[in-house]
Amino acid sequence: AAALSDADISAIRALLAETSALLLQLELPVDRSLTAVKLAREAGARVVLNASPAPAERTTELMELLRSMDLLVVNRVEAERL
């Protein structure tokens, strides 16, 4: 998943146009997830983030990603870290 490029994400633009929701996890790099969120928003899709695995630190990019969610799914440990 770490090798996922912007071009790979852009290739799914047509799929996002046919869906109503995008589900993400923190296994992808945050910058790639932000690109996917942007594409999903352009398609009118809702965005859900399962914040697993919980990151060790809160970066600016991570906080931007968290703020862009319609629904955030966390367990107790993830909630404490975020």
PDB file of N, CA, C and O in Angstrom:
ATOM      1  N   ALA A   1       0.812  -1.193   0.000  1.00  0.00           N
ATOM      2  CA  ALA A   1       0.000   0.000   0.000  1.00  0.00           C
ATOM      3  C   ALA A   1       0.858   1.261   0.000  1.00  0.00           C
ATOM      4  O   ALA A   1       0.465   2.262  -0.548  1.00  0.00           O
ATOM      5  N   ALA A   2       2.019   1.215   0.588  1.00  0.00           N
ATOM      6  CA  ALA A   2       2.871   2.404   0.657  1.00  0.00           C
ATOM      7  C   ALA A   2       3.327   2.851  -0.727  1.00  0.00           C
ATOM      8  O   ALA A   2       3.687   3.998  -0.908  1.00  0.00           O
ATOM      9  N   ALA A   3       3.310   1.956  -1.718  1.00  0.00           N
ATOM     10  CA  ALA A   3       3.744   2.299  -3.061  1.00  0.00           C
ATOM     11  C   ALA A   3       2.607   2.876  -3.899  1.00  0.00           C
ATOM     12  O   ALA A   3       2.784   3.143  -5.071  1.00  0.00           O
ATOM     13  N   LEU A   4       1.446   3.074  -3.316  1.00  0.00           N
ATOM     14  CA  LEU A   4       0.306   3.619  -4.024  1.00  0.00           C
ATOM     15  C   LEU A   4       0.609   5.049  -4.459  1.00  0.00           C
ATOM     16  O   LEU A   4       0.910   5.904  -3.643  1.00  0.00           O
ATOM     17  N   SER A   5       0.537   5.294  -5.750  1.00  0.00           N
ATOM     18  CA  SER A   5       0.883   6.617  -6.283  1.00  0.00           C
ATOM     19  C   SER A   5      -0.367   7.468  -6.487  1.00  0.00           C
ATOM     20  O   SER A   5      -1.489   6.966  -6.477  1.00  0.00           O
ATOM     21  N   ASP A   6      -0.153   8.755  -6.712  1.00  0.00           N
ATOM     22  CA  ASP A   6      -1.273   9.639  -7.031  1.00  0.00           C
ATOM     23  C   ASP A   6      -1.975   9.175  -8.302  1.00  0.00           C
ATOM     24  O   ASP A   6      -3.191   9.259  -8.414  1.00  0.00           O
ATOM     25  N   ALA A   7      -1.212   8.675  -9.257  1.00  0.00           N
ATOM     26  CA  ALA A   7      -1.800   8.176 -10.501  1.00  0.00           C
ATOM     27  C   ALA A   7      -2.703   6.972 -10.235  1.00  0.00           C
ATOM     28  O   ALA A   7      -3.769   6.836 -10.849  1.00  0.00           O
ATOM     29  N   ASP A   8      -2.286   6.100  -9.306  1.00  0.00           N
ATOM     30  CA  ASP A   8      -3.126   4.952  -8.939  1.00  0.00           C
ATOM     31  C   ASP A   8      -4.459   5.419  -8.359  1.00  0.00           C
ATOM     32  O   ASP A   8      -5.519   4.911  -8.711  1.00  0.00           O
ATOM     33  N   ILE A   9      -4.381   6.395  -7.476  1.00  0.00           N
ATOM     34  CA  ILE A   9      -5.603   6.902  -6.854  1.00  0.00           C
ATOM     35  C   ILE A   9      -6.476   7.605  -7.890  1.00  0.00           C
ATOM     36  O   ILE A   9      -7.692   7.423  -7.919  1.00  0.00           O
ATOM     37  N   SER A  10      -5.878   8.360  -8.769  1.00  0.00           N
ATOM     38  CA  SER A  10      -6.644   9.044  -9.811  1.00  0.00           C
ATOM     39  C   SER A  10      -7.352   8.052 -10.732  1.00  0.00           C
ATOM     40  O   SER A  10      -8.434   8.347 -11.250  1.00  0.00           O
ATOM     41  N   ALA A  11      -6.773   6.883 -10.900  1.00  0.00           N
ATOM     42  CA  ALA A  11      -7.365   5.859 -11.761  1.00  0.00           C
ATOM     43  C   ALA A  11      -8.697   5.352 -11.216  1.00  0.00           C
ATOM     44  O   ALA A  11      -9.505   4.811 -11.962  1.00  0.00           O
ATOM     45  N   ILE A  12      -8.938   5.551  -9.932  1.00  0.00           N
ATOM     46  CA  ILE A  12     -10.202   5.090  -9.370  1.00  0.00           C
ATOM     47  C   ILE A  12     -11.279   6.172  -9.378  1.00  0.00           C
ATOM     48  O   ILE A  12     -12.364   5.971  -8.868  1.00  0.00           O
ATOM     49  N   ARG A  13     -10.988   7.291  -9.987  1.00  0.00           N
ATOM     50  CA  ARG A  13     -11.953   8.398 -10.034  1.00  0.00           C
ATOM     51  C   ARG A  13     -13.312   7.930 -10.558  1.00  0.00           C
ATOM     52  O   ARG A  13     -14.362   8.285 -10.000  1.00  0.00           O
ATOM     53  N   ALA A  14     -13.343   7.138 -11.606  1.00  0.00           N
ATOM     54  CA  ALA A  14     -14.610   6.661 -12.171  1.00  0.00           C
ATOM     55  C   ALA A  14     -15.357   5.782 -11.172  1.00  0.00           C
ATOM     56  O   ALA A  14     -16.584   5.854 -11.070  1.00  0.00           O
ATOM     57  N   LEU A  15     -14.637   4.979 -10.424  1.00  0.00           N
ATOM     58  CA  LEU A  15     -15.281   4.138  -9.410  1.00  0.00           C
ATOM     59  C   LEU A  15     -15.894   4.984  -8.295  1.00  0.00           C
ATOM     60  O   LEU A  15     -16.981   4.701  -7.815  1.00  0.00           O
ATOM     61  N   LEU A  16     -15.185   6.016  -7.885  1.00  0.00           N
ATOM     62  CA  LEU A  16     -15.696   6.887  -6.836  1.00  0.00           C
ATOM     63  C   LEU A  16     -16.967   7.602  -7.281  1.00  0.00           C
ATOM     64  O   LEU A  16     -17.845   7.878  -6.469  1.00  0.00           O
ATOM     65  N   ALA A  17     -17.062   7.885  -8.570  1.00  0.00           N
ATOM     66  CA  ALA A  17     -18.252   8.566  -9.085  1.00  0.00           C
ATOM     67  C   ALA A  17     -19.489   7.674  -8.992  1.00  0.00           C
ATOM     68  O   ALA A  17     -20.609   8.166  -9.000  1.00  0.00           O
ATOM     69  N   GLU A  18     -19.278   6.368  -8.870  1.00  0.00           N
ATOM     70  CA  GLU A  18     -20.390   5.422  -8.813  1.00  0.00           C
ATOM     71  C   GLU A  18     -20.700   4.955  -7.395  1.00  0.00           C
ATOM     72  O   GLU A  18     -21.526   4.082  -7.200  1.00  0.00           O
ATOM     73  N   THR A  19     -20.045   5.511  -6.408  1.00  0.00           N
ATOM     74  CA  THR A  19     -20.254   5.068  -5.035  1.00  0.00           C
ATOM     75  C   THR A  19     -20.731   6.211  -4.160  1.00  0.00           C
ATOM     76  O   THR A  19     -20.622   7.374  -4.524  1.00  0.00           O
ATOM     77  N   SER A  20     -21.251   5.868  -3.010  1.00  0.00           N
ATOM     78  CA  SER A  20     -21.721   6.905  -2.098  1.00  0.00           C
ATOM     79  C   SER A  20     -20.805   7.078  -0.890  1.00  0.00           C
ATOM     80  O   SER A  20     -20.989   8.002  -0.113  1.00  0.00           O
ATOM     81  N   ALA A  21     -19.812   6.172  -0.752  1.00  0.00           N
ATOM     82  CA  ALA A  21     -18.922   6.272   0.412  1.00  0.00           C
ATOM     83  C   ALA A  21     -17.550   5.705   0.099  1.00  0.00           C
ATOM     84  O   ALA A  21     -17.405   4.795  -0.716  1.00  0.00           O
ATOM     85  N   LEU A  22     -16.550   6.261   0.781  1.00  0.00           N
ATOM     86  CA  LEU A  22     -15.178   5.778   0.696  1.00  0.00           C
ATOM     87  C   LEU A  22     -14.739   5.430   2.114  1.00  0.00           C
ATOM     88  O   LEU A  22     -14.888   6.237   3.028  1.00  0.00           O
ATOM     89  N   LEU A  23     -14.218   4.223   2.297  1.00  0.00           N
ATOM     90  CA  LEU A  23     -13.723   3.780   3.589  1.00  0.00           C
ATOM     91  C   LEU A  23     -12.204   3.706   3.530  1.00  0.00           C
ATOM     92  O   LEU A  23     -11.648   3.075   2.636  1.00  0.00           O
ATOM     93  N   LEU A  24     -11.530   4.370   4.475  1.00  0.00           N
ATOM     94  CA  LEU A  24     -10.076   4.391   4.543  1.00  0.00           C
ATOM     95  C   LEU A  24      -9.590   3.851   5.880  1.00  0.00           C
ATOM     96  O   LEU A  24     -10.321   3.884   6.867  1.00  0.00           O
ATOM     97  N   GLN A  25      -8.340   3.380   5.897  1.00  0.00           N
ATOM     98  CA  GLN A  25      -7.644   3.005   7.123  1.00  0.00           C
ATOM     99  C   GLN A  25      -6.311   3.731   7.134  1.00  0.00           C
ATOM    100  O   GLN A  25      -5.840   4.194   6.104  1.00  0.00           O
ATOM    101  N   LEU A  26      -5.670   3.784   8.280  1.00  0.00           N
ATOM    102  CA  LEU A  26      -4.381   4.471   8.374  1.00  0.00           C
ATOM    103  C   LEU A  26      -3.210   3.591   7.944  1.00  0.00           C
ATOM    104  O   LEU A  26      -2.070   3.922   8.209  1.00  0.00           O
ATOM    105  N   GLU A  27      -3.498   2.512   7.245  1.00  0.00           N
ATOM    106  CA  GLU A  27      -2.425   1.683   6.693  1.00  0.00           C
ATOM    107  C   GLU A  27      -1.826   2.327   5.449  1.00  0.00           C
ATOM    108  O   GLU A  27      -0.713   2.011   5.064  1.00  0.00           O
ATOM    109  N   LEU A  28      -2.579   3.234   4.818  1.00  0.00           N
ATOM    110  CA  LEU A  28      -2.057   3.984   3.674  1.00  0.00           C
ATOM    111  C   LEU A  28      -1.342   5.229   4.178  1.00  0.00           C
ATOM    112  O   LEU A  28      -1.695   5.765   5.237  1.00  0.00           O
ATOM    113  N   PRO A  29      -0.381   5.723   3.427  1.00  0.00           N
ATOM    114  CA  PRO A  29       0.231   6.997   3.802  1.00  0.00           C
ATOM    115  C   PRO A  29      -0.838   8.094   3.848  1.00  0.00           C
ATOM    116  O   PRO A  29      -1.745   8.125   3.011  1.00  0.00           O
ATOM    117  N   VAL A  30      -0.747   8.975   4.818  1.00  0.00           N
ATOM    118  CA  VAL A  30      -1.752  10.007   5.020  1.00  0.00           C
ATOM    119  C   VAL A  30      -1.909  10.890   3.782  1.00  0.00           C
ATOM    120  O   VAL A  30      -3.036  11.242   3.403  1.00  0.00           O
ATOM    121  N   ASP A  31      -0.820  11.238   3.122  1.00  0.00           N
ATOM    122  CA  ASP A  31      -0.943  12.090   1.939  1.00  0.00           C
ATOM    123  C   ASP A  31      -1.737  11.414   0.833  1.00  0.00           C
ATOM    124  O   ASP A  31      -2.491  12.061   0.110  1.00  0.00           O
ATOM    125  N   ARG A  32      -1.612  10.099   0.703  1.00  0.00           N
ATOM    126  CA  ARG A  32      -2.385   9.360  -0.308  1.00  0.00           C
ATOM    127  C   ARG A  32      -3.853   9.325   0.090  1.00  0.00           C
ATOM    128  O   ARG A  32      -4.742   9.446  -0.751  1.00  0.00           O
ATOM    129  N   SER A  33      -4.117   9.174   1.369  1.00  0.00           N
ATOM    130  CA  SER A  33      -5.501   9.180   1.848  1.00  0.00           C
ATOM    131  C   SER A  33      -6.139  10.539   1.598  1.00  0.00           C
ATOM    132  O   SER A  33      -7.309  10.620   1.211  1.00  0.00           O
ATOM    133  N   LEU A  34      -5.390  11.617   1.814  1.00  0.00           N
ATOM    134  CA  LEU A  34      -5.919  12.956   1.553  1.00  0.00           C
ATOM    135  C   LEU A  34      -6.276  13.133   0.080  1.00  0.00           C
ATOM    136  O   LEU A  34      -7.294  13.758  -0.245  1.00  0.00           O
ATOM    137  N   THR A  35      -5.472  12.578  -0.811  1.00  0.00           N
ATOM    138  CA  THR A  35      -5.780  12.637  -2.244  1.00  0.00           C
ATOM    139  C   THR A  35      -7.069  11.875  -2.530  1.00  0.00           C
ATOM    140  O   THR A  35      -7.936  12.355  -3.258  1.00  0.00           O
ATOM    141  N   ALA A  36      -7.220  10.709  -1.928  1.00  0.00           N
ATOM    142  CA  ALA A  36      -8.434   9.911  -2.125  1.00  0.00           C
ATOM    143  C   ALA A  36      -9.658  10.637  -1.576  1.00  0.00           C
ATOM    144  O   ALA A  36     -10.729  10.604  -2.187  1.00  0.00           O
ATOM    145  N   VAL A  37      -9.507  11.309  -0.427  1.00  0.00           N
ATOM    146  CA  VAL A  37     -10.611  12.082   0.149  1.00  0.00           C
ATOM    147  C   VAL A  37     -11.034  13.187  -0.814  1.00  0.00           C
ATOM    148  O   VAL A  37     -12.230  13.400  -1.043  1.00  0.00           O
ATOM    149  N   LYS A  38     -10.075  13.872  -1.380  1.00  0.00           N
ATOM    150  CA  LYS A  38     -10.385  14.948  -2.334  1.00  0.00           C
ATOM    151  C   LYS A  38     -11.189  14.407  -3.513  1.00  0.00           C
ATOM    152  O   LYS A  38     -12.202  15.001  -3.908  1.00  0.00           O
ATOM    153  N   LEU A  39     -10.766  13.271  -4.065  1.00  0.00           N
ATOM    154  CA  LEU A  39     -11.482  12.671  -5.191  1.00  0.00           C
ATOM    155  C   LEU A  39     -12.881  12.223  -4.783  1.00  0.00           C
ATOM    156  O   LEU A  39     -13.839  12.388  -5.537  1.00  0.00           O
ATOM    157  N   ALA A  40     -12.998  11.662  -3.592  1.00  0.00           N
ATOM    158  CA  ALA A  40     -14.305  11.214  -3.109  1.00  0.00           C
ATOM    159  C   ALA A  40     -15.244  12.401  -2.926  1.00  0.00           C
ATOM    160  O   ALA A  40     -16.423  12.334  -3.291  1.00  0.00           O
ATOM    161  N   ARG A  41     -14.736  13.477  -2.378  1.00  0.00           N
ATOM    162  CA  ARG A  41     -15.554  14.688  -2.183  1.00  0.00           C
ATOM    163  C   ARG A  41     -16.025  15.241  -3.525  1.00  0.00           C
ATOM    164  O   ARG A  41     -17.175  15.663  -3.655  1.00  0.00           O
ATOM    165  N   GLU A  42     -15.130  15.249  -4.505  1.00  0.00           N
ATOM    166  CA  GLU A  42     -15.507  15.725  -5.842  1.00  0.00           C
ATOM    167  C   GLU A  42     -16.634  14.882  -6.418  1.00  0.00           C
ATOM    168  O   GLU A  42     -17.464  15.383  -7.173  1.00  0.00           O
ATOM    169  N   ALA A  43     -16.667  13.595  -6.058  1.00  0.00           N
ATOM    170  CA  ALA A  43     -17.699  12.684  -6.559  1.00  0.00           C
ATOM    171  C   ALA A  43     -18.953  12.715  -5.690  1.00  0.00           C
ATOM    172  O   ALA A  43     -19.932  12.031  -5.982  1.00  0.00           O
ATOM    173  N   GLY A  44     -18.914  13.480  -4.592  1.00  0.00           N
ATOM    174  CA  GLY A  44     -20.070  13.571  -3.712  1.00  0.00           C
ATOM    175  C   GLY A  44     -20.192  12.434  -2.719  1.00  0.00           C
ATOM    176  O   GLY A  44     -21.258  12.235  -2.135  1.00  0.00           O
ATOM    177  N   ALA A  45     -19.114  11.675  -2.532  1.00  0.00           N
ATOM    178  CA  ALA A  45     -19.146  10.530  -1.615  1.00  0.00           C
ATOM    179  C   ALA A  45     -18.861  10.962  -0.181  1.00  0.00           C
ATOM    180  O   ALA A  45     -18.115  11.911   0.058  1.00  0.00           O
ATOM    181  N   ARG A  46     -19.435  10.262   0.768  1.00  0.00           N
ATOM    182  CA  ARG A  46     -19.115  10.440   2.178  1.00  0.00           C
ATOM    183  C   ARG A  46     -17.824   9.692   2.455  1.00  0.00           C
ATOM    184  O   ARG A  46     -17.502   8.727   1.767  1.00  0.00           O
ATOM    185  N   VAL A  47     -17.086  10.119   3.481  1.00  0.00           N
ATOM    186  CA  VAL A  47     -15.790   9.515   3.777  1.00  0.00           C
ATOM    187  C   VAL A  47     -15.762   9.029   5.226  1.00  0.00           C
ATOM    188  O   VAL A  47     -16.102   9.767   6.146  1.00  0.00           O
ATOM    189  N   VAL A  48     -15.330   7.763   5.377  1.00  0.00           N
ATOM    190  CA  VAL A  48     -15.229   7.113   6.684  1.00  0.00           C
ATOM    191  C   VAL A  48     -13.783   6.695   6.893  1.00  0.00           C
ATOM    192  O   VAL A  48     -13.157   6.132   5.990  1.00  0.00           O
ATOM    193  N   LEU A  49     -13.262   6.973   8.072  1.00  0.00           N
ATOM    194  CA  LEU A  49     -11.888   6.569   8.401  1.00  0.00           C
ATOM    195  C   LEU A  49     -11.902   5.645   9.600  1.00  0.00           C
ATOM    196  O   LEU A  49     -12.405   6.003  10.664  1.00  0.00           O
ATOM    197  N   ASN A  50     -11.352   4.447   9.422  1.00  0.00           N
ATOM    198  CA  ASN A  50     -11.055   3.552  10.532  1.00  0.00           C
ATOM    199  C   ASN A  50      -9.622   3.889  10.907  1.00  0.00           C
ATOM    200  O   ASN A  50      -8.690   3.560  10.171  1.00  0.00           O
ATOM    201  N   ALA A  51      -9.430   4.554  12.037  1.00  0.00           N
ATOM    202  CA  ALA A  51      -8.113   5.083  12.414  1.00  0.00           C
ATOM    203  C   ALA A  51      -7.204   3.994  12.989  1.00  0.00           C
ATOM    204  O   ALA A  51      -6.694   4.086  14.097  1.00  0.00           O
ATOM    205  N   SER A  52      -7.015   2.969  12.215  1.00  0.00           N
ATOM    206  CA  SER A  52      -6.165   1.860  12.621  1.00  0.00           C
ATOM    207  C   SER A  52      -5.172   1.586  11.504  1.00  0.00           C
ATOM    208  O   SER A  52      -5.545   1.620  10.334  1.00  0.00           O
ATOM    209  N   PRO A  53      -3.944   1.355  11.807  1.00  0.00           N
ATOM    210  CA  PRO A  53      -3.330   1.374  13.134  1.00  0.00           C
ATOM    211  C   PRO A  53      -3.163   2.811  13.639  1.00  0.00           C
ATOM    212  O   PRO A  53      -2.911   3.727  12.864  1.00  0.00           O
ATOM    213  N   ALA A  54      -3.332   2.974  14.926  1.00  0.00           N
ATOM    214  CA  ALA A  54      -3.228   4.301  15.530  1.00  0.00           C
ATOM    215  C   ALA A  54      -1.798   4.818  15.405  1.00  0.00           C
ATOM    216  O   ALA A  54      -0.851   4.114  15.727  1.00  0.00           O
ATOM    217  N   PRO A  55      -1.629   6.043  14.934  1.00  0.00           N
ATOM    218  CA  PRO A  55      -0.286   6.609  14.770  1.00  0.00           C
ATOM    219  C   PRO A  55       0.342   6.970  16.117  1.00  0.00           C
ATOM    220  O   PRO A  55      -0.371   7.240  17.091  1.00  0.00           O
ATOM    221  N   ALA A  56       1.643   6.994  16.148  1.00  0.00           N
ATOM    222  CA  ALA A  56       2.367   7.348  17.371  1.00  0.00           C
ATOM    223  C   ALA A  56       2.310   8.844  17.639  1.00  0.00           C
ATOM    224  O   ALA A  56       2.365   9.271  18.785  1.00  0.00           O
ATOM    225  N   GLU A  57       2.202   9.646  16.572  1.00  0.00           N
ATOM    226  CA  GLU A  57       2.164  11.094  16.763  1.00  0.00           C
ATOM    227  C   GLU A  57       1.110  11.726  15.864  1.00  0.00           C
ATOM    228  O   GLU A  57       0.732  11.164  14.841  1.00  0.00           O
ATOM    229  N   ARG A  58       0.665  12.907  16.248  1.00  0.00           N
ATOM    230  CA  ARG A  58      -0.337  13.649  15.487  1.00  0.00           C
ATOM    231  C   ARG A  58       0.365  14.679  14.612  1.00  0.00           C
ATOM    232  O   ARG A  58       0.816  15.703  15.104  1.00  0.00           O
ATOM    233  N   THR A  59       0.451  14.393  13.329  1.00  0.00           N
ATOM    234  CA  THR A  59       1.065  15.320  12.389  1.00  0.00           C
ATOM    235  C   THR A  59       0.005  16.281  11.843  1.00  0.00           C
ATOM    236  O   THR A  59      -1.202  16.046  11.980  1.00  0.00           O
ATOM    237  N   THR A  60       0.455  17.334  11.188  1.00  0.00           N
ATOM    238  CA  THR A  60      -0.458  18.288  10.565  1.00  0.00           C
ATOM    239  C   THR A  60      -1.317  17.600   9.508  1.00  0.00           C
ATOM    240  O   THR A  60      -2.526  17.826   9.443  1.00  0.00           O
ATOM    241  N   GLU A  61      -0.697  16.737   8.707  1.00  0.00           N
ATOM    242  CA  GLU A  61      -1.448  16.010   7.674  1.00  0.00           C
ATOM    243  C   GLU A  61      -2.493  15.093   8.292  1.00  0.00           C
ATOM    244  O   GLU A  61      -3.606  14.991   7.801  1.00  0.00           O
ATOM    245  N   LEU A  62      -2.124  14.404   9.367  1.00  0.00           N
ATOM    246  CA  LEU A  62      -3.071  13.510  10.030  1.00  0.00           C
ATOM    247  C   LEU A  62      -4.265  14.300  10.561  1.00  0.00           C
ATOM    248  O   LEU A  62      -5.413  13.890  10.395  1.00  0.00           O
ATOM    249  N   MET A  63      -4.012  15.439  11.170  1.00  0.00           N
ATOM    250  CA  MET A  63      -5.101  16.246  11.711  1.00  0.00           C
ATOM    251  C   MET A  63      -6.009  16.755  10.591  1.00  0.00           C
ATOM    252  O   MET A  63      -7.225  16.796  10.741  1.00  0.00           O
ATOM    253  N   GLU A  64      -5.432  17.108   9.452  1.00  0.00           N
ATOM    254  CA  GLU A  64      -6.230  17.519   8.294  1.00  0.00           C
ATOM    255  C   GLU A  64      -7.121  16.366   7.834  1.00  0.00           C
ATOM    256  O   GLU A  64      -8.301  16.557   7.529  1.00  0.00           O
ATOM    257  N   LEU A  65      -6.553  15.161   7.794  1.00  0.00           N
ATOM    258  CA  LEU A  65      -7.319  13.977   7.398  1.00  0.00           C
ATOM    259  C   LEU A  65      -8.467  13.735   8.370  1.00  0.00           C
ATOM    260  O   LEU A  65      -9.611  13.518   7.953  1.00  0.00           O
ATOM    261  N   LEU A  66      -8.190  13.799   9.661  1.00  0.00           N
ATOM    262  CA  LEU A  66      -9.226  13.565  10.668  1.00  0.00           C
ATOM    263  C   LEU A  66     -10.366  14.575  10.550  1.00  0.00           C
ATOM    264  O   LEU A  66     -11.541  14.216  10.671  1.00  0.00           O
ATOM    265  N   ARG A  67     -10.025  15.827  10.298  1.00  0.00           N
ATOM    266  CA  ARG A  67     -11.050  16.871  10.169  1.00  0.00           C
ATOM    267  C   ARG A  67     -11.907  16.697   8.920  1.00  0.00           C
ATOM    268  O   ARG A  67     -13.021  17.216   8.853  1.00  0.00           O
ATOM    269  N   SER A  68     -11.415  15.973   7.939  1.00  0.00           N
ATOM    270  CA  SER A  68     -12.138  15.836   6.676  1.00  0.00           C
ATOM    271  C   SER A  68     -13.098  14.644   6.654  1.00  0.00           C
ATOM    272  O   SER A  68     -13.767  14.414   5.648  1.00  0.00           O
ATOM    273  N   MET A  69     -13.211  13.928   7.753  1.00  0.00           N
ATOM    274  CA  MET A  69     -14.052  12.733   7.794  1.00  0.00           C
ATOM    275  C   MET A  69     -15.504  13.057   8.100  1.00  0.00           C
ATOM    276  O   MET A  69     -15.805  13.969   8.854  1.00  0.00           O
ATOM    277  N   ASP A  70     -16.395  12.266   7.510  1.00  0.00           N
ATOM    278  CA  ASP A  70     -17.799  12.304   7.894  1.00  0.00           C
ATOM    279  C   ASP A  70     -18.023  11.416   9.114  1.00  0.00           C
ATOM    280  O   ASP A  70     -18.863  11.702   9.954  1.00  0.00           O
ATOM    281  N   LEU A  71     -17.262  10.324   9.184  1.00  0.00           N
ATOM    282  CA  LEU A  71     -17.380   9.386  10.293  1.00  0.00           C
ATOM    283  C   LEU A  71     -15.995   8.861  10.626  1.00  0.00           C
ATOM    284  O   LEU A  71     -15.250   8.458   9.730  1.00  0.00           O
ATOM    285  N   LEU A  72     -15.662   8.860  11.894  1.00  0.00           N
ATOM    286  CA  LEU A  72     -14.379   8.367  12.372  1.00  0.00           C
ATOM    287  C   LEU A  72     -14.635   7.157  13.257  1.00  0.00           C
ATOM    288  O   LEU A  72     -15.403   7.239  14.215  1.00  0.00           O
ATOM    289  N   VAL A  73     -13.999   6.020  12.941  1.00  0.00           N
ATOM    290  CA  VAL A  73     -14.160   4.781  13.695  1.00  0.00           C
ATOM    291  C   VAL A  73     -12.873   4.526  14.462  1.00  0.00           C
ATOM    292  O   VAL A  73     -11.796   4.418  13.853  1.00  0.00           O
ATOM    293  N   VAL A  74     -12.980   4.464  15.792  1.00  0.00           N
ATOM    294  CA  VAL A  74     -11.804   4.237  16.639  1.00  0.00           C
ATOM    295  C   VAL A  74     -12.159   3.302  17.792  1.00  0.00           C
ATOM    296  O   VAL A  74     -13.316   3.220  18.194  1.00  0.00           O
ATOM    297  N   ASN A  75     -11.122   2.628  18.312  1.00  0.00           N
ATOM    298  CA  ASN A  75     -11.302   1.914  19.569  1.00  0.00           C
ATOM    299  C   ASN A  75     -10.751   2.809  20.685  1.00  0.00           C
ATOM    300  O   ASN A  75     -10.324   3.937  20.439  1.00  0.00           O
ATOM    301  N   ARG A  76     -10.727   2.322  21.894  1.00  0.00           N
ATOM    302  CA  ARG A  76     -10.301   3.140  23.031  1.00  0.00           C
ATOM    303  C   ARG A  76      -8.871   3.627  22.886  1.00  0.00           C
ATOM    304  O   ARG A  76      -8.546   4.792  23.128  1.00  0.00           O
ATOM    305  N   VAL A  77      -7.937   2.739  22.486  1.00  0.00           N
ATOM    306  CA  VAL A  77      -6.522   3.103  22.337  1.00  0.00           C
ATOM    307  C   VAL A  77      -6.359   4.164  21.261  1.00  0.00           C
ATOM    308  O   VAL A  77      -5.653   5.148  21.456  1.00  0.00           O
ATOM    309  N   GLU A  78      -7.016   3.983  20.126  1.00  0.00           N
ATOM    310  CA  GLU A  78      -6.924   4.957  19.042  1.00  0.00           C
ATOM    311  C   GLU A  78      -7.505   6.308  19.481  1.00  0.00           C
ATOM    312  O   GLU A  78      -6.919   7.352  19.187  1.00  0.00           O
ATOM    313  N   ALA A  79      -8.608   6.268  20.195  1.00  0.00           N
ATOM    314  CA  ALA A  79      -9.215   7.522  20.669  1.00  0.00           C
ATOM    315  C   ALA A  79      -8.267   8.272  21.597  1.00  0.00           C
ATOM    316  O   ALA A  79      -8.154   9.494  21.510  1.00  0.00           O
ATOM    317  N   GLU A  80      -7.556   7.563  22.449  1.00  0.00           N
ATOM    318  CA  GLU A  80      -6.606   8.205  23.355  1.00  0.00           C
ATOM    319  C   GLU A  80      -5.427   8.811  22.610  1.00  0.00           C
ATOM    320  O   GLU A  80      -4.933   9.880  22.972  1.00  0.00           O
ATOM    321  N   ARG A  81      -4.963   8.132  21.562  1.00  0.00           N
ATOM    322  CA  ARG A  81      -3.815   8.646  20.795  1.00  0.00           C
ATOM    323  C   ARG A  81      -4.184   9.835  19.915  1.00  0.00           C
ATOM    324  O   ARG A  81      -3.355  10.677  19.620  1.00  0.00           O
ATOM    325  N   LEU A  82      -5.426   9.869  19.462  1.00  0.00           N
ATOM    326  CA  LEU A  82      -5.840  10.938  18.553  1.00  0.00           C
ATOM    327  C   LEU A  82      -6.371  12.118  19.319  1.00  0.00           C
ATOM    328  O   LEU A  82      -6.431  13.207  18.880  1.00  0.00           O
TER     329      LEU A  82
END
